[in-house]
PDB file of C-alpha atoms in Angstrom:
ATOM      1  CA  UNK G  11       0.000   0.000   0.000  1.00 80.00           C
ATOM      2  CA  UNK G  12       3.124   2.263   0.598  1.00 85.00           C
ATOM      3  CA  UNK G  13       4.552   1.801  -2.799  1.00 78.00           C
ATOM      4  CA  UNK G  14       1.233   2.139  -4.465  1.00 76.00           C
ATOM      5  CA  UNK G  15       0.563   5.912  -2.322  1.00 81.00           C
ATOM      6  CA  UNK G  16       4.336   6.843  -3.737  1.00 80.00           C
ATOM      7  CA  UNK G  17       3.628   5.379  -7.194  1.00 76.00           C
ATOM      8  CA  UNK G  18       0.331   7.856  -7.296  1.00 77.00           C
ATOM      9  CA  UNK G  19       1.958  10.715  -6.749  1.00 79.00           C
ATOM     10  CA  UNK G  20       4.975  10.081  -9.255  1.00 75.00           C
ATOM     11  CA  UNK G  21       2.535   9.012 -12.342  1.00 74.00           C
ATOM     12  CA  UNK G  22      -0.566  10.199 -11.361  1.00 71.00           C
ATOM     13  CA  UNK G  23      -2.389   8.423 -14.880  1.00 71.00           C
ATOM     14  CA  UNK G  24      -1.244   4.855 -14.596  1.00 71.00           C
ATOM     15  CA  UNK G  25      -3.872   2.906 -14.426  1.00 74.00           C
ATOM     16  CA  UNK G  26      -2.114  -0.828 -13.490  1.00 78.00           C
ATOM     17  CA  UNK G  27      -0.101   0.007 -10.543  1.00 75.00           C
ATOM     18  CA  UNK G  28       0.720  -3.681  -9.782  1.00 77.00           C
ATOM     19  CA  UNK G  29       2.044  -4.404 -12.755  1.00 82.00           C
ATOM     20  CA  UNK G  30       3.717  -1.227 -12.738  1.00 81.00           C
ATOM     21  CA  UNK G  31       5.813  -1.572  -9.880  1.00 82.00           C
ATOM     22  CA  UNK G  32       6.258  -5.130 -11.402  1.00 84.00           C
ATOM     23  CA  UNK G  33       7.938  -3.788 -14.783  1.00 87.00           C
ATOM     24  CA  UNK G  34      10.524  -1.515 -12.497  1.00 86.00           C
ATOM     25  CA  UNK G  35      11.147  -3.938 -10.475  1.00 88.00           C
ATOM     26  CA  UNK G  36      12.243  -5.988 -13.241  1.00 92.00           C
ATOM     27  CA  UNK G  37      14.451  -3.315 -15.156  1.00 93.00           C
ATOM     28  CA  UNK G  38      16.412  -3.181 -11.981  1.00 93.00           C
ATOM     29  CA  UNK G  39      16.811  -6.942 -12.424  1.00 90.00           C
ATOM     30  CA  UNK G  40      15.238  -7.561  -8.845  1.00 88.00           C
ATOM     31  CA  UNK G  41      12.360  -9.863 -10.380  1.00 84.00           C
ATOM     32  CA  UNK G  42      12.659 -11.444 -13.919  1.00 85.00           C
ATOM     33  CA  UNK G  43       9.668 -11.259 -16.081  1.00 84.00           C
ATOM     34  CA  UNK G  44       9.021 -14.526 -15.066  1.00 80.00           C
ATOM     35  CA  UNK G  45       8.766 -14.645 -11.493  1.00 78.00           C
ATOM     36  CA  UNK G  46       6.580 -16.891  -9.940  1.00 77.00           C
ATOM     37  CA  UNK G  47       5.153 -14.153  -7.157  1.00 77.00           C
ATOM     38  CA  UNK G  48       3.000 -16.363  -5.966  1.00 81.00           C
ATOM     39  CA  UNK G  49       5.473 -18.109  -3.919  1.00 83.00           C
ATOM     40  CA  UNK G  50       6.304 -14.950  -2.745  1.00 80.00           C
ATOM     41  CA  UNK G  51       2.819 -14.294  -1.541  1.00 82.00           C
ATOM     42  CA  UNK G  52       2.626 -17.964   0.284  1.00 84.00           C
ATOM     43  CA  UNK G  53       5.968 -17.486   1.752  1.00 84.00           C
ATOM     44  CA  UNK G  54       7.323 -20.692   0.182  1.00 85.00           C
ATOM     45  CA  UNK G  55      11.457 -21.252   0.396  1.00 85.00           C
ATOM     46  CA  UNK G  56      13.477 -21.591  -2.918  1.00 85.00           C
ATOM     47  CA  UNK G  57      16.345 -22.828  -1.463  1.00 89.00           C
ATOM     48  CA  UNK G  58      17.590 -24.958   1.995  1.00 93.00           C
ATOM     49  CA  UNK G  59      19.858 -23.433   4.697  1.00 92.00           C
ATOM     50  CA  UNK G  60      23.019 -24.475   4.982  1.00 93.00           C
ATOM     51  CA  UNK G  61      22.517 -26.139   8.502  1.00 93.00           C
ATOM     52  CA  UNK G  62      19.926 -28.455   6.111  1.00 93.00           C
ATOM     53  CA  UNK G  63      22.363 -29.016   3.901  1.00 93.00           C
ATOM     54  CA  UNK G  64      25.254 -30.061   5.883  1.00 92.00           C
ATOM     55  CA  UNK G  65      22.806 -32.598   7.594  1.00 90.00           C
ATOM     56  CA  UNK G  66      21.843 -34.176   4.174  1.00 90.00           C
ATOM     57  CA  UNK G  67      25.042 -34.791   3.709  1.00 90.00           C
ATOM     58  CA  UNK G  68      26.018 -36.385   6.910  1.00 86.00           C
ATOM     59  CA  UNK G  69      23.046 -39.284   6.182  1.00 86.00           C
ATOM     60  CA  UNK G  70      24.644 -42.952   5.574  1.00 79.00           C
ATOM     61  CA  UNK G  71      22.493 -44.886   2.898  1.00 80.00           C
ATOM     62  CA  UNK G  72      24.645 -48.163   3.989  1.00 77.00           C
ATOM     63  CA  UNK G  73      24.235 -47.639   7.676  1.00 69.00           C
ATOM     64  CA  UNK G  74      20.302 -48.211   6.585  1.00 67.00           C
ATOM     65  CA  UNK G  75      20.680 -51.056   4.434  1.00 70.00           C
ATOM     66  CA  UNK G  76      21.282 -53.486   7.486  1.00 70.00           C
ATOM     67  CA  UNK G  77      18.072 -53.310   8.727  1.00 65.00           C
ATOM     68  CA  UNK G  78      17.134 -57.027   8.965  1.00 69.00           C
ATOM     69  CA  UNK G  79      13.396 -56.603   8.769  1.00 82.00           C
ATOM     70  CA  UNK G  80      13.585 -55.524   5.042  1.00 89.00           C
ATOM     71  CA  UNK G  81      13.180 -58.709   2.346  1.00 93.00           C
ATOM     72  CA  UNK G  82      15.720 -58.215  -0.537  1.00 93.00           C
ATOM     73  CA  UNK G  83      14.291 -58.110  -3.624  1.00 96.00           C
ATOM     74  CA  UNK G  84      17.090 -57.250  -5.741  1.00 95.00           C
ATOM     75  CA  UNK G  85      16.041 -60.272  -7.681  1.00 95.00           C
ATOM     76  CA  UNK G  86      13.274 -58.403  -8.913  1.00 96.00           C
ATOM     77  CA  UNK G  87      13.267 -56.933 -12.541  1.00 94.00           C
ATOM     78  CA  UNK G  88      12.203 -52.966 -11.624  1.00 97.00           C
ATOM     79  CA  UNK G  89      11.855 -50.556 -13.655  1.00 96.00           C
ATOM     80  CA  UNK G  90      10.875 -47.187 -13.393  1.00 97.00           C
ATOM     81  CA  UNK G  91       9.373 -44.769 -15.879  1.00 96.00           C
ATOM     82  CA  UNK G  92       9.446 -41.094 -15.218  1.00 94.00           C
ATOM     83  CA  UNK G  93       9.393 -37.866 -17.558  1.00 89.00           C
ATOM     84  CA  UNK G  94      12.981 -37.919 -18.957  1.00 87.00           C
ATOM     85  CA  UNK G  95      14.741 -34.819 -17.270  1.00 84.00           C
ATOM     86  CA  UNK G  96      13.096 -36.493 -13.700  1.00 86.00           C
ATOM     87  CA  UNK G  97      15.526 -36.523 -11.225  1.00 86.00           C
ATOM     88  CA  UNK G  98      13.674 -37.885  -8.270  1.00 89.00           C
ATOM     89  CA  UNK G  99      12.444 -41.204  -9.269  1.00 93.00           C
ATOM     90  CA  UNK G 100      10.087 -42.350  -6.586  1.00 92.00           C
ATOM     91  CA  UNK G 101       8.178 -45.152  -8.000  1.00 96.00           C
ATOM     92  CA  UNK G 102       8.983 -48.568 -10.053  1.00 97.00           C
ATOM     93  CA  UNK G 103       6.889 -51.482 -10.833  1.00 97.00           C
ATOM     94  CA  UNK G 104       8.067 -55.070 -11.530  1.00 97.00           C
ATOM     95  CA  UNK G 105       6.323 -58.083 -12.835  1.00 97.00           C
ATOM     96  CA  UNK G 106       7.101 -61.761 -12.654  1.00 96.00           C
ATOM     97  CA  UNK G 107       4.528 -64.873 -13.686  1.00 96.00           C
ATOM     98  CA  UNK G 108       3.478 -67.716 -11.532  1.00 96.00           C
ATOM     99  CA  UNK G 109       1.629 -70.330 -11.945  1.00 96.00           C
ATOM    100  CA  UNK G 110      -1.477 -68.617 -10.853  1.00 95.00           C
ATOM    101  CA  UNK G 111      -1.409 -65.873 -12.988  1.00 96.00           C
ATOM    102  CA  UNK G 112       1.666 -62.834 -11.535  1.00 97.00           C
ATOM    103  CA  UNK G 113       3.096 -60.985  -8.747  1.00 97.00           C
ATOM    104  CA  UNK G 114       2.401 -57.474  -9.774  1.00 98.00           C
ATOM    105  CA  UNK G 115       4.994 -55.302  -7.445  1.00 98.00           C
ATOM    106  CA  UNK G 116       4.788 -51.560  -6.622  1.00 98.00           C
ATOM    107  CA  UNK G 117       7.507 -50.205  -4.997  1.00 98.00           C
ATOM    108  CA  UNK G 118       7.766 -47.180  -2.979  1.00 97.00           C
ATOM    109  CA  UNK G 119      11.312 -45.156  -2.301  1.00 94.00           C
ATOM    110  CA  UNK G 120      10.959 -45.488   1.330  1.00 92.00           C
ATOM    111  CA  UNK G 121      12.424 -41.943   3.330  1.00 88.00           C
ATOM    112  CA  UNK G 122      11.384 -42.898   6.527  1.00 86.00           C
ATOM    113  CA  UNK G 123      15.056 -43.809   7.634  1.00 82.00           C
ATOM    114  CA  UNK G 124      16.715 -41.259   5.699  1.00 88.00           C
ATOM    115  CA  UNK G 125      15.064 -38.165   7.440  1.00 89.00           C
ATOM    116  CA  UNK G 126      13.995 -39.521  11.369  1.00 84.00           C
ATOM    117  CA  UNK G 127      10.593 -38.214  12.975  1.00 90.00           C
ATOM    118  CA  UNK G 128      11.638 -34.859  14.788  1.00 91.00           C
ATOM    119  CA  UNK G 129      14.623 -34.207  13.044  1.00 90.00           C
ATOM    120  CA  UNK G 130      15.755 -30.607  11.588  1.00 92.00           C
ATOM    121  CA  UNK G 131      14.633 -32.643   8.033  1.00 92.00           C
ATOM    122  CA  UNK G 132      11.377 -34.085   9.357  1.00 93.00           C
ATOM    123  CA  UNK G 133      10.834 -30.457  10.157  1.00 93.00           C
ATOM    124  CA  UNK G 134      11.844 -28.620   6.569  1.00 92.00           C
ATOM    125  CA  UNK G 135       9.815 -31.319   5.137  1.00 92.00           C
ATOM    126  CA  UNK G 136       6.543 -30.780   7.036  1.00 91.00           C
ATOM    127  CA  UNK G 137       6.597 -26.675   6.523  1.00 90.00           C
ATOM    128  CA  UNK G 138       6.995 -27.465   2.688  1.00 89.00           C
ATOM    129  CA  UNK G 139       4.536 -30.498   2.890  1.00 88.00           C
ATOM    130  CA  UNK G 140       5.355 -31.576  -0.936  1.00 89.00           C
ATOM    131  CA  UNK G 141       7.797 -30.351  -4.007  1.00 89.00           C
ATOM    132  CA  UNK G 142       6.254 -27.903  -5.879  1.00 88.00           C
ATOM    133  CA  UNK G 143       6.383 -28.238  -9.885  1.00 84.00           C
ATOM    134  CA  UNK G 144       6.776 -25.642 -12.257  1.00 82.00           C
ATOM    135  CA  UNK G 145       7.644 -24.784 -15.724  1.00 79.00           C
ATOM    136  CA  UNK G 146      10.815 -23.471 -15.003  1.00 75.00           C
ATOM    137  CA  UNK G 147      12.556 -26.074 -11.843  1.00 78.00           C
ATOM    138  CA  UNK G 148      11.083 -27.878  -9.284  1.00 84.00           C
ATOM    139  CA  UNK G 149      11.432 -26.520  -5.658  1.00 88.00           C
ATOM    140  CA  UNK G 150      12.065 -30.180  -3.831  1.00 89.00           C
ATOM    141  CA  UNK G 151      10.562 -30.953  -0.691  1.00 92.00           C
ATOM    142  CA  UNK G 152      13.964 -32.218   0.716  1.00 93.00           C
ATOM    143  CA  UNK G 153      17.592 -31.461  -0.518  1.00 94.00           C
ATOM    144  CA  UNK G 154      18.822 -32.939  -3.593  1.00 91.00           C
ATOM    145  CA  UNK G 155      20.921 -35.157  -1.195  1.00 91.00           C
ATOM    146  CA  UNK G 156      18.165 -36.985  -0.319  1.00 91.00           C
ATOM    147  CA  UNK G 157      15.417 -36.329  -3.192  1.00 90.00           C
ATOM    148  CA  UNK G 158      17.910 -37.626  -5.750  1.00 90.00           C
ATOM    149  CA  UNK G 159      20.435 -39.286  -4.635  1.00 91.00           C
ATOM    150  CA  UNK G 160      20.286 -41.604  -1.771  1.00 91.00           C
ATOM    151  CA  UNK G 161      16.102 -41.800  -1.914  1.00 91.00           C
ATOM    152  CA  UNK G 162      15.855 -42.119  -5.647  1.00 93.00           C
ATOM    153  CA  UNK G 163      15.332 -45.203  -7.324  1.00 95.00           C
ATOM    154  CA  UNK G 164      17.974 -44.753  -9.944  1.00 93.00           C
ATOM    155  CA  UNK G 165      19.344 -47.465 -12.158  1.00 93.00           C
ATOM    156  CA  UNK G 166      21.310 -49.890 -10.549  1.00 93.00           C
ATOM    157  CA  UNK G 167      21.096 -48.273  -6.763  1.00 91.00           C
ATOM    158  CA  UNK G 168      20.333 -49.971  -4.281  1.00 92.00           C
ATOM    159  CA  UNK G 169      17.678 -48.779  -2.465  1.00 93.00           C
ATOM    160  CA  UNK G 170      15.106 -49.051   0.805  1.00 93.00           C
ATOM    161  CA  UNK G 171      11.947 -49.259  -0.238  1.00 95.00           C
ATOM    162  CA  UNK G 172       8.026 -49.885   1.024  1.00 95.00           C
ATOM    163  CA  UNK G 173       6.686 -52.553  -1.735  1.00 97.00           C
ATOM    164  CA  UNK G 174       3.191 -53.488  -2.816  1.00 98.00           C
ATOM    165  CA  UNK G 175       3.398 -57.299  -3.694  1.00 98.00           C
ATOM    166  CA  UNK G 176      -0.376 -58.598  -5.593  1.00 98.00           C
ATOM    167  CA  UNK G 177      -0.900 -61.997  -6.811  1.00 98.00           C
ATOM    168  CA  UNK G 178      -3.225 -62.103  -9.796  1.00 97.00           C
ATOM    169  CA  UNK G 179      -4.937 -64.630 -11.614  1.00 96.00           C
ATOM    170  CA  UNK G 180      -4.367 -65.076 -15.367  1.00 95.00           C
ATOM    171  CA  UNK G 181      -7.658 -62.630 -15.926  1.00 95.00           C
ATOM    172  CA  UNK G 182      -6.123 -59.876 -13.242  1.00 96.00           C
ATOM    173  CA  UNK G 183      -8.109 -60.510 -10.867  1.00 95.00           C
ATOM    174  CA  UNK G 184      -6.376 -59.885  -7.279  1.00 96.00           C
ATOM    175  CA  UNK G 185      -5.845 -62.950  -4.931  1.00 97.00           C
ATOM    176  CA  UNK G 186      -4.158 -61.439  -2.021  1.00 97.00           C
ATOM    177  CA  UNK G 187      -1.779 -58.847  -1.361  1.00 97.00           C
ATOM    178  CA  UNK G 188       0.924 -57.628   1.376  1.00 97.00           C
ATOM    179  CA  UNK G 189       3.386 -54.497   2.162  1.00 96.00           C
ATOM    180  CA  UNK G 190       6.904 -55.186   2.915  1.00 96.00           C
ATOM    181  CA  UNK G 191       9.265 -52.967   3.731  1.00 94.00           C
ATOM    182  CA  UNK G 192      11.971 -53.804   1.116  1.00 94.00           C
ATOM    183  CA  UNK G 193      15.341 -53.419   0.045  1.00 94.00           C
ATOM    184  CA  UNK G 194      15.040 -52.823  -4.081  1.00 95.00           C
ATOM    185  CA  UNK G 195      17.371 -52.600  -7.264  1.00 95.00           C
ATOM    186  CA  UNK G 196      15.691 -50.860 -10.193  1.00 96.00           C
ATOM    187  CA  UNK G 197      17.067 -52.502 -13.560  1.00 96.00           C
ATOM    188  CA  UNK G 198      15.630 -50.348 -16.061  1.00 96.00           C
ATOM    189  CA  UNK G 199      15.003 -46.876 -16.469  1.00 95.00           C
ATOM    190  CA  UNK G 200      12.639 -45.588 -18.834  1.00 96.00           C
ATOM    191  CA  UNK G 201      11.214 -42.417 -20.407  1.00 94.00           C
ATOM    192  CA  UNK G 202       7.400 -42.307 -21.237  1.00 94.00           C
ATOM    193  CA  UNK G 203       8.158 -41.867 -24.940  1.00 94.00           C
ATOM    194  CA  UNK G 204      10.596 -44.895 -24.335  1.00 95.00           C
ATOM    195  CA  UNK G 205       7.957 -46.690 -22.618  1.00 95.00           C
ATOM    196  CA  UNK G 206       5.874 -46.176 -25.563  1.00 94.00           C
ATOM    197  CA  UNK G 207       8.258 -46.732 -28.267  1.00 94.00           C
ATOM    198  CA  UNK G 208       9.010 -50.215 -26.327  1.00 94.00           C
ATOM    199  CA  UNK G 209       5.346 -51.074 -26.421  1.00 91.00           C
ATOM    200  CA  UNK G 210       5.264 -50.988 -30.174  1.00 84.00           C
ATOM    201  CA  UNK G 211       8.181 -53.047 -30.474  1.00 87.00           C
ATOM    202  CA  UNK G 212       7.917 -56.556 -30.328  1.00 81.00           C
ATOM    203  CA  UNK G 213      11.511 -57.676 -30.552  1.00 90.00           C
ATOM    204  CA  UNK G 214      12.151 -55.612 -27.413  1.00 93.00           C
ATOM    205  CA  UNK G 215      13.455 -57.737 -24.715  1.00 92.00           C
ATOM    206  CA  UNK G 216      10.945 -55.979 -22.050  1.00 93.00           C
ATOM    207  CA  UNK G 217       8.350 -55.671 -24.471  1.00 93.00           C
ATOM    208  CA  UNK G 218       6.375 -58.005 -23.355  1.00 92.00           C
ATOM    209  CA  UNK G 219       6.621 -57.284 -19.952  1.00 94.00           C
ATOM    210  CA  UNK G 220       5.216 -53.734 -20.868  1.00 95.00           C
ATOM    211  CA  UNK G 221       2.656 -55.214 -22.811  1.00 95.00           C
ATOM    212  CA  UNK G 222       1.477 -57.417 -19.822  1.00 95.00           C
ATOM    213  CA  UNK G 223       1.781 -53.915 -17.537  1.00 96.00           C
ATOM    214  CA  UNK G 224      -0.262 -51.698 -20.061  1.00 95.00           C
ATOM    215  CA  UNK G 225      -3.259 -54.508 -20.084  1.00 96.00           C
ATOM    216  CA  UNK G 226      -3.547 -54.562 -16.145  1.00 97.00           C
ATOM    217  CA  UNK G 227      -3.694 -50.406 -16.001  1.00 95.00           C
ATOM    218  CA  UNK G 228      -6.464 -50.820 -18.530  1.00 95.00           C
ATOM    219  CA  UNK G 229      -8.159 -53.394 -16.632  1.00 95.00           C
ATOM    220  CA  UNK G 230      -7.995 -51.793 -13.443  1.00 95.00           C
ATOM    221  CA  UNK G 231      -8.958 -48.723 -15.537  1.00 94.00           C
ATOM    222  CA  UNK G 232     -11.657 -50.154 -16.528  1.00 94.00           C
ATOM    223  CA  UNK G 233     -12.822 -51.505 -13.330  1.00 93.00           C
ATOM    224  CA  UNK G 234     -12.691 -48.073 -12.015  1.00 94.00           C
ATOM    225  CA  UNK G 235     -15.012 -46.346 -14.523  1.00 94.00           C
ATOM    226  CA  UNK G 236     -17.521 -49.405 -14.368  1.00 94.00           C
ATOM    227  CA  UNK G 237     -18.207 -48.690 -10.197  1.00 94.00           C
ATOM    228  CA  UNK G 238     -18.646 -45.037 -11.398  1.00 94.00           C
ATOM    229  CA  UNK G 239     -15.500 -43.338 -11.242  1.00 92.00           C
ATOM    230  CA  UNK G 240     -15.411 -40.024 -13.485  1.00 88.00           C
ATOM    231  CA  UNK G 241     -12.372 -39.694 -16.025  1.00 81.00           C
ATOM    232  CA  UNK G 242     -11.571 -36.049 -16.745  1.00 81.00           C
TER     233      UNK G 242
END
């Protein structure tokens, strides 16, 4: 309100003030044109202090991995598929056959190790609550230390993880189901146009493991719409 009274009396005929003090604000490079003000407005941090930081980097990924409650399922073919500049790769799925039908697996990058309740990171994480996407970057919830690195399922890492592990019959039809918290390896690491391009190939060594993937997202798909969900 301030700077609008002083912009008044300097140009009394403008008739956008906002955007006014906007455009100056920009030709003395304190805002570029594309500044996303409304993280201003909400208060929301760009960047992590360096207290944060240094404690990212103190965190041990092996110290984790001899938990003895996880199951290893390194045997597991995972793979992940992500837009292709992602960075923190949070999901994979894996897919074996048995004689019932598969074991559909959905695994989960599992943090809960990596930043302790009531720590300085539980504590950044909760004011930020998620990692906000734009056009331009993505403002991470947690420092690239953790939200790339060490708790991203990248190719070849091992990794903790929570997994989804459902039996279904040769029609897709669920049998049973159980969480585990897990200790994963993801194999492959794919694109969405790779995903794609591998679907249409049918010499593709994981081709038909795609195949088999695509045809249980439609059928749960389906399933969904029939009990009435709405598909925007």
């Amino acid at each position: 309100g301030k700077a609008r009274r002083i912009l008044r009396r300097l140009i009394p005929k403008c008739s956008d003030w906002q955007l006014f003090a906007f455009q100056l604000l920009v030709k003395r490079s304190i805002y570029s044109e594309d500044e996303a003000l409304g993280l201003y407005r909400l208060g929301v941090q760009r960047t992590f202090s360096p207290e944060i930081l240094k404690h990212s980097q103190g965190i041990s990924l092996e110290k984790q991995m001899t938990d003895q409650k996880r199951v290893d399922l390194t045997n597991l073919n995972i793979l992940t598929i992500d837009e292709h500049s992602t960075k923190d790769i949070d999901d994979g799925l894996s897919l074996e056959k048995t004689p019932l039908g598969y074991c559909l697996g959905i695994h989960i990058s599992d943090l809960t190790t990596l930043v302790p309740v009531d720590s300085i990171l539980d504590h950044e994480a909760n004011s930020r609550l998620t990692s906000i996407y734009l056009p331009e970057g993505t403002i991470p919830m947690l420092p690239d230390r953790i939200s790339e690195e060490i708790g991203s399922l990248i190719k070849n890492g091992l990794r903790m993880a929570f997994s989804l592990l459902i039996d279904l019959d040769k029609e897709f039809n669920i049998l049973r189901w159980k969480f585990t918290e897990s200790i994963v390896r993801s194999r492959f690491q794919y694109s969405y146009q790779e995903a794609d391009n591998i679907l249409g190939d049918q010499t593709h060594p994981n081709g038909e493991l795609l195949a088999v993937l695509s045809s249980i997202a439609d059928h749960f798909r389906q399933q969904r719409l029939n009990m009435g969900a709405l598909e925007l």
